[in-house]
Coordinates of C-alpha atoms and ligand atoms in Angstrom, one line a residue:
M21 CA 0.0 0.0 0.0
T22 CA 2.1 2.8 -1.3
S23 CA -0.2 4.8 -3.5
P24 CA -2.6 7.1 -1.6
A25 CA -6.1 6.0 -1.1
D26 CA -8.5 7.7 -3.5
P27 CA -11.4 9.6 -1.8
V28 CA -13.0 10.3 -5.2
A29 CA -13.3 6.6 -6.1
I30 CA -14.7 5.8 -2.6
A31 CA -17.1 8.7 -2.8
R32 CA -18.4 7.5 -6.2
D33 CA -18.9 4.0 -5.0
L34 CA -20.9 5.3 -2.0
L35 CA -22.9 7.8 -4.2
R36 CA -24.1 4.9 -6.4
C37 CA -25.8 3.3 -3.4
P38 CA -29.4 4.6 -3.3
S39 CA -29.5 4.8 0.5
V40 CA -32.5 7.1 1.0
T41 CA -33.5 6.9 4.7
P42 CA -34.3 4.3 6.0
V43 CA -32.9 2.1 3.2
E44 CA -29.3 0.8 3.5
G45 CA -28.8 0.7 -0.3
G46 CA -25.5 -1.1 -0.2
A47 CA -23.6 1.8 1.4
L48 CA -22.8 0.1 4.7
T49 CA -21.9 -3.2 3.0
F50 CA -19.5 -1.3 0.8
L51 CA -17.9 0.4 3.9
E52 CA -17.9 -2.9 5.8
T53 CA -15.9 -4.6 3.0
L54 CA -13.3 -1.8 2.8
L55 CA -12.9 -1.5 6.6
K56 CA -12.5 -5.2 7.1
R57 CA -9.9 -5.3 4.4
T58 CA -8.0 -2.6 6.3
G59 CA -8.0 -4.6 9.6
F60 CA -11.1 -3.0 11.3
T61 CA -13.4 -5.2 13.4
V62 CA -16.8 -4.4 11.9
H63 CA -20.3 -4.7 13.6
R64 CA -23.5 -4.2 11.6
M65 CA -26.4 -3.3 13.9
T66 CA -30.1 -3.1 13.0
F67 CA -32.2 -1.2 15.4
S68 CA -36.0 -1.2 15.7
E69 CA -38.7 0.7 17.5
P70 CA -42.5 0.4 17.2
G71 CA -43.9 2.9 14.8
T72 CA -40.6 3.5 13.0
A73 CA -38.7 1.7 10.2
D74 CA -35.9 -0.7 11.1
V75 CA -32.5 1.0 10.3
E76 CA -29.1 -0.6 9.7
N77 CA -26.0 1.0 11.3
L78 CA -22.3 0.2 11.4
Y79 CA -19.6 0.4 14.0
A80 CA -15.9 -0.4 13.2
R81 CA -12.8 -0.1 15.3
I82 CA -9.1 -0.7 14.8
G83 CA -6.7 -0.7 17.8
A84 CA -7.4 -1.6 21.4
S85 CA -5.9 1.3 23.4
A86 CA -6.4 5.0 24.1
P87 CA -6.5 7.6 22.8
H88 CA -9.6 6.7 20.8
L89 CA -10.7 8.9 17.9
M90 CA -14.2 8.4 16.5
F91 CA -15.1 9.4 13.0
A92 CA -18.9 9.8 12.9
G93 CA -21.2 10.1 10.0
H94 CA -24.3 9.0 8.2
T95 CA -24.7 7.1 4.9
D96 CA -28.4 7.8 4.5
V97 CA -29.5 10.6 2.3
V98 CA -32.7 12.7 1.7
P99 CA -34.7 11.8 -1.4
P100 CA -33.5 13.3 -4.7
G101 CA -36.9 14.8 -5.5
D102 CA -37.6 15.0 -9.3
A103 CA -34.7 13.1 -10.8
K104 CA -35.3 14.7 -14.2
A105 CA -34.5 18.1 -12.7
W106 CA -30.9 17.0 -12.0
S107 CA -28.3 17.7 -14.7
H108 CA -26.7 14.3 -13.8
A109 CA -28.8 11.4 -12.4
P110 CA -28.8 11.6 -8.6
F111 CA -27.3 8.2 -8.1
S112 CA -24.9 8.1 -11.1
A113 CA -21.9 9.7 -9.4
D114 CA -21.0 11.5 -12.7
I115 CA -18.0 13.8 -12.8
A116 CA -18.2 16.8 -15.1
D117 CA -15.7 19.6 -15.2
G118 CA -14.0 18.4 -12.1
V119 CA -17.2 18.3 -10.1
L120 CA -18.8 15.1 -8.6
Y121 CA -22.6 15.0 -8.7
G122 CA -24.9 12.9 -6.6
R123 CA -27.4 12.9 -3.7
G124 CA -25.2 12.8 -0.6
A125 CA -22.1 14.3 -2.3
V126 CA -21.7 16.8 0.5
D127 CA -24.2 15.5 3.1
M128 CA -22.3 13.4 3.8
K129 CA -20.9 10.5 1.8
G130 CA -18.2 12.8 0.4
A131 CA -16.8 13.4 3.9
I132 CA -17.1 9.7 4.9
A133 CA -15.0 8.9 1.8
C134 CA -12.4 11.5 2.8
K135 CA -12.2 10.1 6.4
L136 CA -11.8 6.6 5.0
A137 CA -9.1 7.6 2.5
A138 CA -7.2 9.6 5.2
T139 CA -7.4 6.6 7.6
L140 CA -6.1 4.2 5.0
D141 CA -3.2 6.5 4.3
H142 CA -2.5 7.1 8.0
L143 CA -2.5 3.4 8.7
A144 CA -0.4 2.5 5.7
A145 CA 2.2 5.1 6.9
N146 CA 2.2 3.6 10.4
G147 CA 2.6 -0.1 9.9
G148 CA -1.2 -0.7 9.6
K149 CA -2.0 0.1 13.2
P150 CA -2.8 3.4 15.0
K151 CA -1.1 4.6 18.1
G152 CA -4.4 4.2 19.9
S153 CA -7.8 3.4 18.3
I154 CA -9.7 4.7 15.4
S155 CA -13.4 4.0 15.0
F156 CA -16.1 4.7 12.4
L157 CA -19.6 5.1 13.8
I158 CA -21.9 5.3 10.8
T159 CA -25.7 5.6 11.1
G160 CA -28.4 5.1 8.5
D161 CA -30.9 7.2 10.4
E162 CA -29.7 10.8 10.5
E163 CA -32.0 12.4 7.9
G164 CA -35.0 10.7 9.2
V165 CA -36.5 10.7 12.8
A166 CA -33.0 9.7 14.2
V167 CA -34.5 7.1 16.5
N168 CA -32.8 3.9 15.2
G169 CA -29.5 5.5 14.5
S170 CA -26.9 7.3 16.6
P171 CA -28.7 7.3 19.9
K172 CA -29.1 3.5 20.0
L173 CA -25.7 2.9 18.3
L174 CA -23.9 5.0 20.9
K175 CA -25.8 3.3 23.7
W176 CA -24.9 -0.1 22.3
A177 CA -21.2 0.8 22.0
A178 CA -21.1 2.1 25.5
A179 CA -22.7 -1.1 26.8
R180 CA -20.0 -3.2 25.3
G181 CA -17.3 -1.0 26.9
E182 CA -16.3 1.3 24.1
M183 CA -14.7 4.5 25.4
F184 CA -14.4 7.4 23.1
D185 CA -12.0 10.2 23.7
H186 CA -12.9 12.5 20.9
C187 CA -15.1 12.6 17.8
V188 CA -15.0 14.4 14.4
L189 CA -18.4 14.5 12.7
G190 CA -18.3 15.2 9.0
E191 CA -21.4 17.4 8.5
P192 CA -21.0 20.0 5.7
G193 CA -20.7 23.1 7.9
N194 CA -18.3 25.2 5.8
V195 CA -20.2 28.2 4.4
S196 CA -18.4 29.2 1.2
K197 CA -14.7 28.0 1.4
L198 CA -13.3 24.7 2.7
G199 CA -11.8 25.6 6.0
D200 CA -14.0 28.6 6.9
T201 CA -16.0 27.0 9.6
I202 CA -15.8 24.4 12.4
K203 CA -18.9 23.7 14.5
L204 CA -18.6 23.4 18.2
G205 CA -22.2 23.4 19.1
R206 CA -25.8 23.5 17.9
R207 CA -29.0 25.2 18.9
G208 CA -31.8 23.0 20.2
S209 CA -35.0 22.3 18.4
Q210 CA -38.5 22.1 19.8
N211 CA -41.8 21.6 18.0
G212 CA -45.2 22.5 19.2
V213 CA -48.9 23.0 18.2
L214 CA -50.9 25.9 19.4
V215 CA -54.6 24.9 19.7
V216 CA -57.4 27.4 20.1
T217 CA -60.9 26.1 20.8
G218 CA -64.1 28.1 20.0
K219 CA -67.6 27.2 19.3
M220 CA -68.8 26.0 15.9
G221 CA -71.7 27.9 14.3
H222 CA -73.3 29.6 11.2
V223 CA -71.2 32.5 9.8
A224 CA -74.4 34.6 9.5
Y225 CA -75.0 34.2 13.3
P226 CA -71.6 34.8 14.8
H227 CA -73.1 35.8 18.2
R228 CA -74.2 32.2 18.6
A229 CA -70.6 30.9 17.8
D230 CA -67.1 31.7 19.0
N231 CA -64.6 31.9 16.1
P232 CA -61.2 30.3 17.3
V233 CA -59.5 32.0 14.3
R234 CA -59.6 35.3 16.1
G235 CA -57.8 33.9 19.2
L236 CA -55.3 31.9 17.1
V237 CA -54.3 35.0 15.2
K238 CA -53.9 37.0 18.4
L239 CA -51.8 34.4 20.1
M240 CA -49.7 33.8 17.0
S241 CA -48.9 37.5 16.6
A242 CA -48.0 37.8 20.3
L243 CA -45.6 34.8 20.0
M244 CA -44.0 36.3 16.8
D245 CA -43.7 39.9 18.0
E246 CA -41.3 39.5 20.9
P247 CA -37.9 37.8 20.4
L248 CA -37.2 34.9 22.8
D249 CA -33.8 36.4 23.6
A250 CA -31.1 38.6 22.1
G251 CA -28.6 35.7 21.6
S252 CA -25.8 34.6 23.9
A253 CA -22.0 34.8 23.9
K254 CA -21.8 31.6 21.9
F255 CA -25.1 31.4 20.1
D256 CA -27.4 33.3 17.7
P257 CA -30.8 34.5 19.1
S258 CA -33.4 31.8 19.6
N259 CA -36.3 31.9 17.0
L260 CA -39.9 30.8 17.0
E261 CA -41.2 30.2 13.5
F262 CA -44.8 29.2 12.6
T263 CA -44.8 26.5 9.9
S264 CA -48.5 25.8 9.3
I265 CA -51.9 27.0 10.1
D266 CA -54.5 24.2 10.2
I267 CA -58.2 24.6 10.3
G268 CA -59.3 22.2 7.6
N269 CA -62.7 23.7 7.2
P270 CA -64.1 23.0 3.7
T271 CA -67.4 24.8 4.4
V272 CA -67.8 28.5 3.4
N273 CA -70.7 29.3 5.8
L274 CA -69.4 27.5 8.9
I275 CA -67.4 29.0 11.8
P276 CA -65.0 26.2 12.8
G277 CA -64.8 24.9 16.3
E278 CA -61.0 24.7 16.5
A279 CA -57.9 26.2 14.9
R280 CA -54.3 25.1 15.1
A281 CA -50.9 26.4 14.2
R282 CA -47.7 24.4 14.2
F283 CA -44.4 26.0 15.1
N284 CA -40.7 25.2 15.6
I285 CA -38.3 26.8 18.0
R286 CA -34.6 26.9 17.5
F287 CA -33.2 27.7 21.0
N288 CA -29.9 28.7 22.4
D289 CA -28.2 28.2 25.8
C290 CA -30.3 31.0 27.4
H291 CA -33.0 28.2 27.8
D292 CA -33.6 24.6 28.7
Y293 CA -36.7 22.7 27.6
A294 CA -38.7 23.6 30.8
S295 CA -37.8 27.3 30.9
L296 CA -38.4 27.6 27.1
K297 CA -41.9 26.1 27.3
A298 CA -42.7 28.2 30.4
L299 CA -41.7 31.4 28.6
V300 CA -43.8 30.6 25.5
E301 CA -46.8 29.6 27.6
Q302 CA -46.5 32.7 29.7
R303 CA -46.6 34.9 26.6
A304 CA -49.6 33.0 25.2
A305 CA -51.4 33.3 28.5
K306 CA -50.8 37.0 28.6
A307 CA -52.2 37.5 25.1
A308 CA -55.2 35.3 25.7
G309 CA -56.3 36.9 28.9
N310 CA -59.5 35.0 30.0
K311 CA -61.1 35.4 26.5
V312 CA -59.3 32.8 24.4
K313 CA -59.4 29.1 25.2
W314 CA -56.0 27.7 24.2
K315 CA -53.3 25.1 24.9
I316 CA -50.0 24.1 23.4
D317 CA -49.2 20.5 22.6
W318 CA -45.5 20.1 22.9
E319 CA -43.9 17.3 20.8
P320 CA -41.1 15.2 22.3
S321 CA -37.7 16.5 21.4
N322 CA -34.3 14.8 21.2
A323 CA -32.5 17.9 20.1
D324 CA -31.2 19.8 23.1
V325 CA -28.8 22.8 22.8
F326 CA -25.1 22.0 23.4
Y327 CA -21.7 23.5 23.2
T328 CA -18.3 21.8 23.2
E329 CA -15.7 23.9 25.1
P330 CA -12.5 24.6 23.1
S331 CA -9.7 22.2 24.2
P332 CA -6.4 20.9 22.9
F333 CA -8.4 18.6 20.7
T334 CA -10.1 21.6 19.1
E335 CA -6.7 23.0 18.5
V336 CA -5.6 19.8 16.7
V337 CA -8.6 20.2 14.3
V338 CA -8.2 24.0 13.9
G339 CA -4.5 23.5 13.3
A340 CA -5.0 20.9 10.7
V341 CA -7.5 23.0 8.9
A342 CA -5.2 26.0 9.0
E343 CA -2.2 24.1 7.9
V344 CA -3.9 22.5 4.9
T345 CA -6.3 25.2 3.7
G346 CA -4.4 28.4 4.9
R347 CA -7.7 29.5 6.6
K348 CA -8.4 30.2 10.3
P349 CA -11.8 28.6 10.7
K350 CA -14.6 30.4 12.6
L351 CA -15.8 28.4 15.6
S352 CA -19.5 28.4 15.0
T353 CA -22.8 27.2 16.5
S354 CA -25.1 28.2 13.6
G355 CA -27.4 26.1 11.5
G356 CA -29.7 23.1 12.3
T357 CA -29.2 20.1 14.5
S358 CA -26.9 17.2 13.8
D359 CA -26.0 13.8 15.4
A360 CA -23.4 15.7 17.4
R361 CA -26.3 16.3 19.9
F362 CA -26.2 12.6 20.7
I363 CA -22.4 12.1 20.5
K364 CA -21.7 15.0 22.9
D365 CA -23.0 12.8 25.8
Y366 CA -20.1 10.3 25.2
C367 CA -17.2 12.5 24.2
P368 CA -16.3 16.0 23.0
V369 CA -17.3 16.4 19.3
V370 CA -16.1 18.8 16.7
E371 CA -17.9 19.1 13.3
F372 CA -15.9 19.6 10.1
G373 CA -16.8 18.4 6.6
L374 CA -17.4 19.9 3.2
I375 CA -19.2 23.1 2.1
G376 CA -22.9 22.9 2.7
T377 CA -24.2 25.0 -0.2
T378 CA -25.9 22.2 -2.2
M379 CA -26.9 19.9 0.6
H380 CA -30.5 18.6 0.2
A381 CA -30.7 20.5 -3.2
T382 CA -31.1 19.4 -6.8
D383 CA -27.7 18.8 -8.3
E384 CA -26.0 18.2 -5.0
R385 CA -22.3 18.3 -5.9
V386 CA -18.7 18.6 -4.7
P387 CA -15.6 19.8 -6.5
V388 CA -13.2 16.8 -6.7
K389 CA -10.5 19.2 -5.4
D390 CA -12.5 19.7 -2.2
L391 CA -12.5 15.9 -1.6
Q392 CA -8.8 15.9 -1.9
T393 CA -8.3 18.8 0.4
L394 CA -10.7 17.5 3.0
T395 CA -8.8 14.1 2.9
E396 CA -5.6 16.0 3.6
V397 CA -7.2 17.8 6.6
Y398 CA -8.4 14.5 8.1
R399 CA -5.0 13.0 7.5
K400 CA -3.4 15.9 9.3
I401 CA -5.8 15.5 12.2
L402 CA -4.9 11.8 12.4
D403 CA -1.2 12.4 12.2
N404 CA -1.2 15.1 14.9
Y405 CA -3.7 13.3 17.1
F406 CA -1.7 10.1 17.2
R407 CA 1.7 11.8 17.3
Ligands
LIG11 ZN1 -25.9 15.3 7.2

C-alpha cells in the first residue's frame, strides 16, 4: 500500500448506493468490506422501535488502546426529488468539469470517503496500526427521525465498553470555502402545536358561535412579536417560526370549532426545555387573557442545545484546517441540529466536513479538489492526534 487511497473513487462507489433513509442501499456493505480489508473489526447493527422503520448501522474499530478517535457520519440521504430536474442522475456519481454530482455528495458521503481515505493512508504510513484506536460510527438514520441511528448505536457501543476520547463528525458546515467554519455546538429544536378552541356555528349568526381563528391570530402574533432572547456569547438568538396554520374547514358558511398552528423553535443556551416552554406559555397566556381558550401540545424533542468547550483537541482540528487550507476557521454554533447532539453525551465532538451550499438541493455536488483537500485535513488530524 504505497499509492494514496482515492477519496473520489470511494465517494463515487458510495454515491451509487441509493441509500435514502431508512434504506441501506448497499452503502454500509461497501464500507464494511473496505474497513474489514483494512483490519477493522466491523459490527452491523439493525435497530427497531415500534412505529418507525428498522434501520441498519455500522460500527468499526481498529486498535485496542487509548486515545480513541471516533469518526462519525451517516450514509443515509434525503430523497433526490424530481430526478429529471438533475443535470446528472442523482445516483450516477457522474463527474463533469471536475465536479462530482450525486445525492449525498456533500451530506455526507463525500466526507465519509475522505475520512476513510485519510485513515487508509495514515494506517499505511504507520505499519497498519494506529497509536491508539480509530473507529467509524456510521448511522443510516440521520436524515429521518433519528431514533434507530446514533442514539441507539452509541448506547450499544457504551454497553460493550467502548470508550471514546474525541469525535470528528463530517457534517458539511463550511459556508463558502473549505476551512472557513468548524462547528462546536448546535442550537436545540422544539416543535409545538398551538390549539385554540371556540364554538362552531353559522357564519351569519356569529353571536351564537365563537370563532377560534380570532384567538389563534392574536396568540400567534403575540408569539411572533417579541424575540425569545437577544442571543448569547456563543449562540445566535433563539427563534420561533410558525410553519403551518391548520383549520381544515371545507365549508364556506361555517365558523370552525377549533384552529391550530404548528411551530418550531430553535433555541440557544439561554434556555432549557422547561424554561423555554414556560416562557412561550406565559406569553400566550398574557395575550389570551381570559377570553381565548388555548393550549400548546409540545412534541417530544431529542435535540437539546449543546456546546463543546474549546480544548487541545479543538486545537488539533483547527491547526490541521489552517495548515492544509491556509484559513483560520470560525468556531460556529449556527445552523440546524446534527447527530453531534447525541455524541456529545459520550465525548467531545467537533464538526468539520465539506461546504454545505448544495446539501439537500437538486444537483448536490462537490468539486473533486475539495474531496482531496478534506482528505488532507483529516489525514493531518490523524497524524497530529496520534503523534
Ligand atoms: Zn448530514
